[in-house]
CSV table of C-alpha atoms and ligand atoms in Angstrom, one decimal:
chain,number,residue,atom,x,y,z
O,719,MET,CA,216.5,144.3,61.9
O,720,ARG,CA,216.7,141.7,64.1
O,721,LEU,CA,214.0,141.1,66.8
O,722,LYS,CA,215.5,141.7,70.3
O,723,ALA,CA,214.6,138.9,73.4
O,724,SER,CA,214.1,140.1,76.6
O,725,ILE,CA,215.6,138.7,79.4
O,726,LEU,CA,214.6,139.2,83.2
O,727,ILE,CA,217.4,139.2,85.5
O,728,VAL,CA,216.2,138.4,89.1
O,729,GLU,CA,219.4,139.0,91.2
O,730,ASP,CA,219.8,140.7,94.6
O,731,GLU,CA,223.3,141.6,94.5
O,732,ALA,CA,223.9,144.9,92.8
O,733,SER,CA,227.7,144.0,91.3
O,734,GLN,CA,226.5,140.7,89.7
O,735,GLN,CA,222.9,142.5,88.4
O,736,ALA,CA,225.4,145.2,86.4
O,737,VAL,CA,227.6,142.5,85.3
O,738,LEU,CA,224.7,140.6,83.8
O,739,VAL,CA,223.0,143.7,82.2
O,740,TYR,CA,226.0,144.9,80.7
O,741,ASN,CA,227.0,141.6,79.1
O,742,LEU,CA,223.4,140.9,78.0
O,743,THR,CA,223.1,144.3,76.7
O,744,SER,CA,226.0,144.1,74.7
O,745,ALA,CA,225.2,140.8,73.3
O,746,GLY,CA,222.1,142.3,71.8
O,747,TYR,CA,219.6,141.7,74.6
O,748,GLU,CA,217.0,143.6,76.3
O,749,ALA,CA,217.8,143.2,79.8
O,750,VAL,CA,215.0,143.9,82.7
O,751,GLN,CA,216.1,143.9,86.3
O,752,ALA,CA,214.4,142.8,89.3
O,753,THR,CA,216.0,142.5,93.0
O,754,ASP,CA,213.5,140.2,94.6
O,755,GLY,CA,210.8,137.8,94.1
O,756,HIS,CA,207.8,140.2,94.2
O,757,ASP,CA,209.5,142.6,91.8
O,758,ALA,CA,210.0,139.7,89.7
O,759,LEU,CA,206.4,138.5,89.6
O,760,ARG,CA,205.3,142.4,89.3
O,761,LEU,CA,207.5,142.7,86.0
O,762,ILE,CA,206.3,139.4,84.4
O,763,ASP,CA,203.0,140.5,84.9
O,764,GLU,CA,203.5,143.7,83.1
O,765,LYS,CA,205.3,142.0,80.2
O,766,LEU,CA,206.2,138.5,79.9
O,767,PRO,CA,210.0,138.2,79.1
O,768,ASP,CA,211.5,135.8,76.7
O,769,LEU,CA,213.9,134.2,79.4
O,770,ILE,CA,214.3,134.5,83.0
O,771,LEU,CA,217.8,134.6,84.7
O,772,LEU,CA,216.8,133.5,88.5
O,773,ASP,CA,219.0,133.6,91.5
O,774,TRP,CA,218.4,131.1,93.8
O,775,MET,CA,219.1,132.8,97.2
O,776,LEU,CA,216.7,135.9,97.2
O,777,PRO,CA,215.3,138.1,100.2
O,778,GLY,CA,211.6,137.0,100.8
O,779,VAL,CA,210.3,134.8,98.3
O,780,SER,CA,213.3,132.0,97.0
O,781,GLY,CA,214.5,131.8,93.5
O,782,ILE,CA,213.3,128.0,93.6
O,783,GLU,CA,210.0,129.0,95.0
O,784,ILE,CA,209.3,131.7,92.3
O,785,CYS,CA,210.3,128.8,89.5
O,786,ARG,CA,207.9,126.6,91.0
O,787,GLN,CA,205.2,129.4,90.8
O,788,LEU,CA,206.1,130.2,87.1
O,789,LYS,CA,206.0,126.6,86.1
O,790,VAL,CA,202.6,125.7,87.0
O,791,ARG,CA,201.2,128.9,85.9
O,792,LYS,CA,199.9,128.7,82.3
O,793,ASP,CA,200.7,132.1,80.8
O,794,THR,CA,204.5,131.6,82.3
O,795,GLN,CA,205.2,128.1,82.1
O,796,ALA,CA,206.8,128.3,78.6
O,797,VAL,CA,209.1,131.0,79.5
O,798,PRO,CA,212.9,129.3,79.8
O,799,ILE,CA,214.2,129.6,83.7
O,800,ILE,CA,218.0,129.4,83.9
O,801,MET,CA,218.9,129.0,87.9
O,802,LEU,CA,221.9,130.7,89.1
O,803,SER,CA,223.2,129.5,92.3
O,804,ALA,CA,226.1,129.0,94.5
O,805,ARG,CA,224.8,125.9,95.6
O,806,SER,CA,227.0,123.2,94.3
O,807,GLU,CA,225.5,119.8,95.6
O,808,GLU,CA,224.0,117.8,93.1
O,809,VAL,CA,220.9,117.3,95.2
O,810,ASP,CA,220.2,121.3,94.4
O,811,LYS,CA,220.8,121.1,90.9
O,812,VAL,CA,218.3,118.3,90.7
O,813,ARG,CA,215.7,120.0,92.9
O,814,SER,CA,216.0,123.0,90.8
O,815,LEU,CA,215.6,120.8,87.4
O,816,GLU,CA,212.7,119.0,89.1
O,817,THR,CA,211.0,122.3,90.2
O,818,GLY,CA,211.1,123.0,86.3
O,819,ALA,CA,214.0,125.2,85.6
O,820,ASP,CA,215.3,124.8,82.0
O,821,ASP,CA,219.0,125.2,83.1
O,822,TYR,CA,221.2,125.3,86.0
O,823,LEU,CA,224.8,127.3,86.3
O,824,GLN,CA,226.7,127.2,89.5
O,825,LYS,CA,228.1,130.5,90.5
O,826,PRO,CA,231.0,131.5,89.7
O,827,TYR,CA,230.2,130.7,85.9
O,828,GLY,CA,231.8,132.1,82.9
O,829,ILE,CA,229.7,134.6,81.0
O,830,GLN,CA,230.5,133.0,77.9
O,831,GLU,CA,229.0,129.7,78.9
O,832,LEU,CA,226.1,131.6,80.3
O,833,LEU,CA,225.7,133.4,77.0
O,834,ALA,CA,225.6,130.2,75.1
O,835,ARG,CA,223.1,128.6,77.2
O,836,ILE,CA,221.0,131.5,77.0
O,837,LYS,CA,221.1,131.1,73.0
O,838,LEU,CA,220.3,127.4,73.3
O,839,GLN,CA,217.2,128.1,75.3
O,840,LEU,CA,216.1,131.0,72.9
O,841,LYS,CA,216.7,129.1,70.0
O,842,ARG,CA,214.0,126.8,71.0
O,843,VAL,CA,211.3,129.3,72.1
O,844,ARG,CA,212.5,132.5,70.2
O,845,PRO,CA,214.2,131.3,67.0
O,846,ALA,CA,213.8,134.7,65.4
O,847,THR,CA,216.0,136.4,68.1
O,848,THR,CA,219.0,134.3,67.8
O,849,GLY,CA,220.3,134.6,64.0
O,850,ALA,CA,218.7,131.2,63.2
O,851,GLU,CA,217.1,130.3,59.8
O,852,LEU,CA,213.1,130.3,59.9
O,853,ARG,CA,211.1,128.5,57.0
O,854,HIS,CA,207.5,128.9,56.4
O,855,ARG,CA,206.2,126.8,53.5
O,856,ASP,CA,208.3,127.9,50.6
O,857,LEU,CA,209.5,131.1,52.5
O,858,ARG,CA,213.2,131.2,54.0
O,859,MET,CA,214.3,133.8,56.2
O,860,ASP,CA,218.1,134.2,57.3
O,861,THR,CA,217.8,136.2,60.3
O,862,ALA,CA,221.5,136.6,60.5
O,863,ALA,CA,222.0,138.2,57.0
O,864,GLN,CA,218.3,139.7,57.5
O,865,ARG,CA,217.3,138.0,53.5
O,866,LEU,CA,214.3,136.3,52.5
O,867,TRP,CA,213.9,134.0,49.9
O,868,ARG,CA,210.8,132.4,48.2
O,869,ALA,CA,212.1,129.0,46.7
O,870,ASP,CA,215.6,130.6,45.3
O,871,ARG,CA,214.3,133.9,44.4
O,872,GLU,CA,215.2,136.7,46.8
O,873,ILE,CA,212.4,139.0,48.1
O,874,ALA,CA,213.7,142.6,49.0
O,875,LEU,CA,212.4,143.8,52.3
O,876,GLY,CA,212.6,146.9,54.4
O,877,PRO,CA,214.0,146.7,58.0
O,878,ARG,CA,210.6,146.8,59.6
O,879,GLU,CA,208.6,144.5,57.1
O,880,PHE,CA,211.5,142.2,57.6
O,881,ALA,CA,210.9,142.3,61.4
O,882,LEU,CA,207.3,142.1,61.1
O,883,LEU,CA,207.4,139.0,59.0
O,884,LEU,CA,209.9,137.6,61.4
O,885,ALA,CA,207.5,138.0,64.0
O,886,LEU,CA,204.7,136.4,62.2
O,887,ILE,CA,206.8,133.5,60.8
O,888,GLU,CA,208.0,132.6,64.5
O,889,ARG,CA,204.6,131.5,65.3
O,890,PRO,CA,202.4,130.5,62.4
O,891,GLY,CA,198.8,130.5,63.1
O,892,LYS,CA,198.9,132.8,65.8
O,893,VAL,CA,196.9,136.1,65.8
O,894,PHE,CA,199.1,139.0,66.7
O,895,ASP,CA,197.1,142.0,67.9
O,896,ARG,CA,198.6,145.4,66.7
O,897,GLY,CA,200.0,146.2,70.1
O,898,ALA,CA,202.2,143.1,70.0
O,899,LEU,CA,203.5,143.6,66.9
O,900,LEU,CA,204.4,147.2,67.8
O,901,ASP,CA,206.1,145.6,71.2
O,902,GLN,CA,208.3,143.3,69.4
O,903,VAL,CA,209.1,145.3,66.0
O,904,TRP,CA,209.3,148.9,67.2
O,905,GLU,CA,210.2,148.2,70.9
O,906,GLN,CA,209.9,151.2,73.2
O,907,ASP,CA,209.3,153.6,70.5
O,908,LEU,CA,206.5,155.0,72.1
O,909,ASP,CA,205.5,157.6,69.5
O,910,VAL,CA,204.5,154.9,67.1
O,911,GLU,CA,200.7,154.6,66.4
O,912,THR,CA,199.2,151.2,65.8
O,913,ARG,CA,198.1,152.3,62.6
O,914,THR,CA,201.8,152.4,61.8
O,915,VAL,CA,201.6,148.6,61.9
O,916,ASP,CA,198.8,148.5,59.1
O,917,VAL,CA,201.1,150.9,57.0
O,918,HIS,CA,204.0,148.3,57.4
O,919,ILE,CA,201.8,145.2,56.9
O,920,ALA,CA,200.3,146.8,53.6
O,921,ARG,CA,204.2,147.2,52.5
O,922,LEU,CA,205.0,143.7,53.4
O,923,ARG,CA,202.0,142.5,51.6
O,924,LYS,CA,203.0,144.3,48.5
O,925,ALA,CA,206.6,142.9,48.3
O,926,LEU,CA,205.1,139.3,48.9
O,927,MET,CA,202.6,140.0,46.2
O,928,GLN,CA,205.0,139.8,43.2
O,929,PHE,CA,206.0,136.3,44.4
O,930,GLY,CA,202.5,135.6,44.7
O,931,ALA,CA,202.9,134.9,48.4
O,932,ASP,CA,201.0,138.1,49.9
O,933,THR,CA,197.7,136.1,50.8
O,934,MET,CA,199.7,134.3,53.6
O,935,ILE,CA,199.1,137.1,55.8
O,936,ARG,CA,195.4,137.2,56.9
O,937,THR,CA,194.1,140.1,58.6
O,938,VAL,CA,191.9,139.2,61.6
O,939,ARG,CA,189.1,141.9,61.9
O,940,GLY,CA,189.3,144.1,64.9
O,941,THR,CA,192.3,142.3,66.3
O,942,GLY,CA,195.5,142.3,64.0
O,943,TYR,CA,197.2,140.0,61.9
O,944,ALA,CA,198.3,136.2,61.6
O,945,LEU,CA,200.4,134.2,59.1
O,946,ASP,CA,198.7,131.1,57.4
G,1215,LIG,CA1,221.5,136.1,95.9
């Protein structure tokens, strides 16, 4: 199973919102919707998206103002923002890039171009969600084919174990609490308990053990796990 990137769509026009939700969902993303700036900021505080599609012209707080706010906040500044706007002047593009937007697409745009630009941004910040190959020491994960190798020997993993390792390998050294791993690997499956994470980590370690790679996963007491 592949990790799903979540994309926040901030767009006040219902028809455009619907087209984006349909296309992003079809492309395998989790689409979260906001119709104005306040809504967007509330949703971002609830759960940080992996990428934001931001309409410039919004009721109340403008898209460019939201972009400015998010790019100065420490917790949100790394989230890529693609501005969507009918404004076609070069000065508008420059202004949006200067405000910190990572990309700018002029409406009307082609959906394939948008998807390509989304993938480009995600490859940088969430490579595990894009089908890219990930490496850590001598481990190599092919996220598109869902296969793992150590040197040239393949290690068989169950889908949950694969997704767990993927989450860890994307950010080596980062301590993930169980809740964060549940969020990423089990998504909205609310019946799953945090203890389940421990069970699958144990399976993952067991699979890695025969290759002598089980010590890479470190237990952080009272918190969760990290990859060393
Ligand atoms: Ca608009």
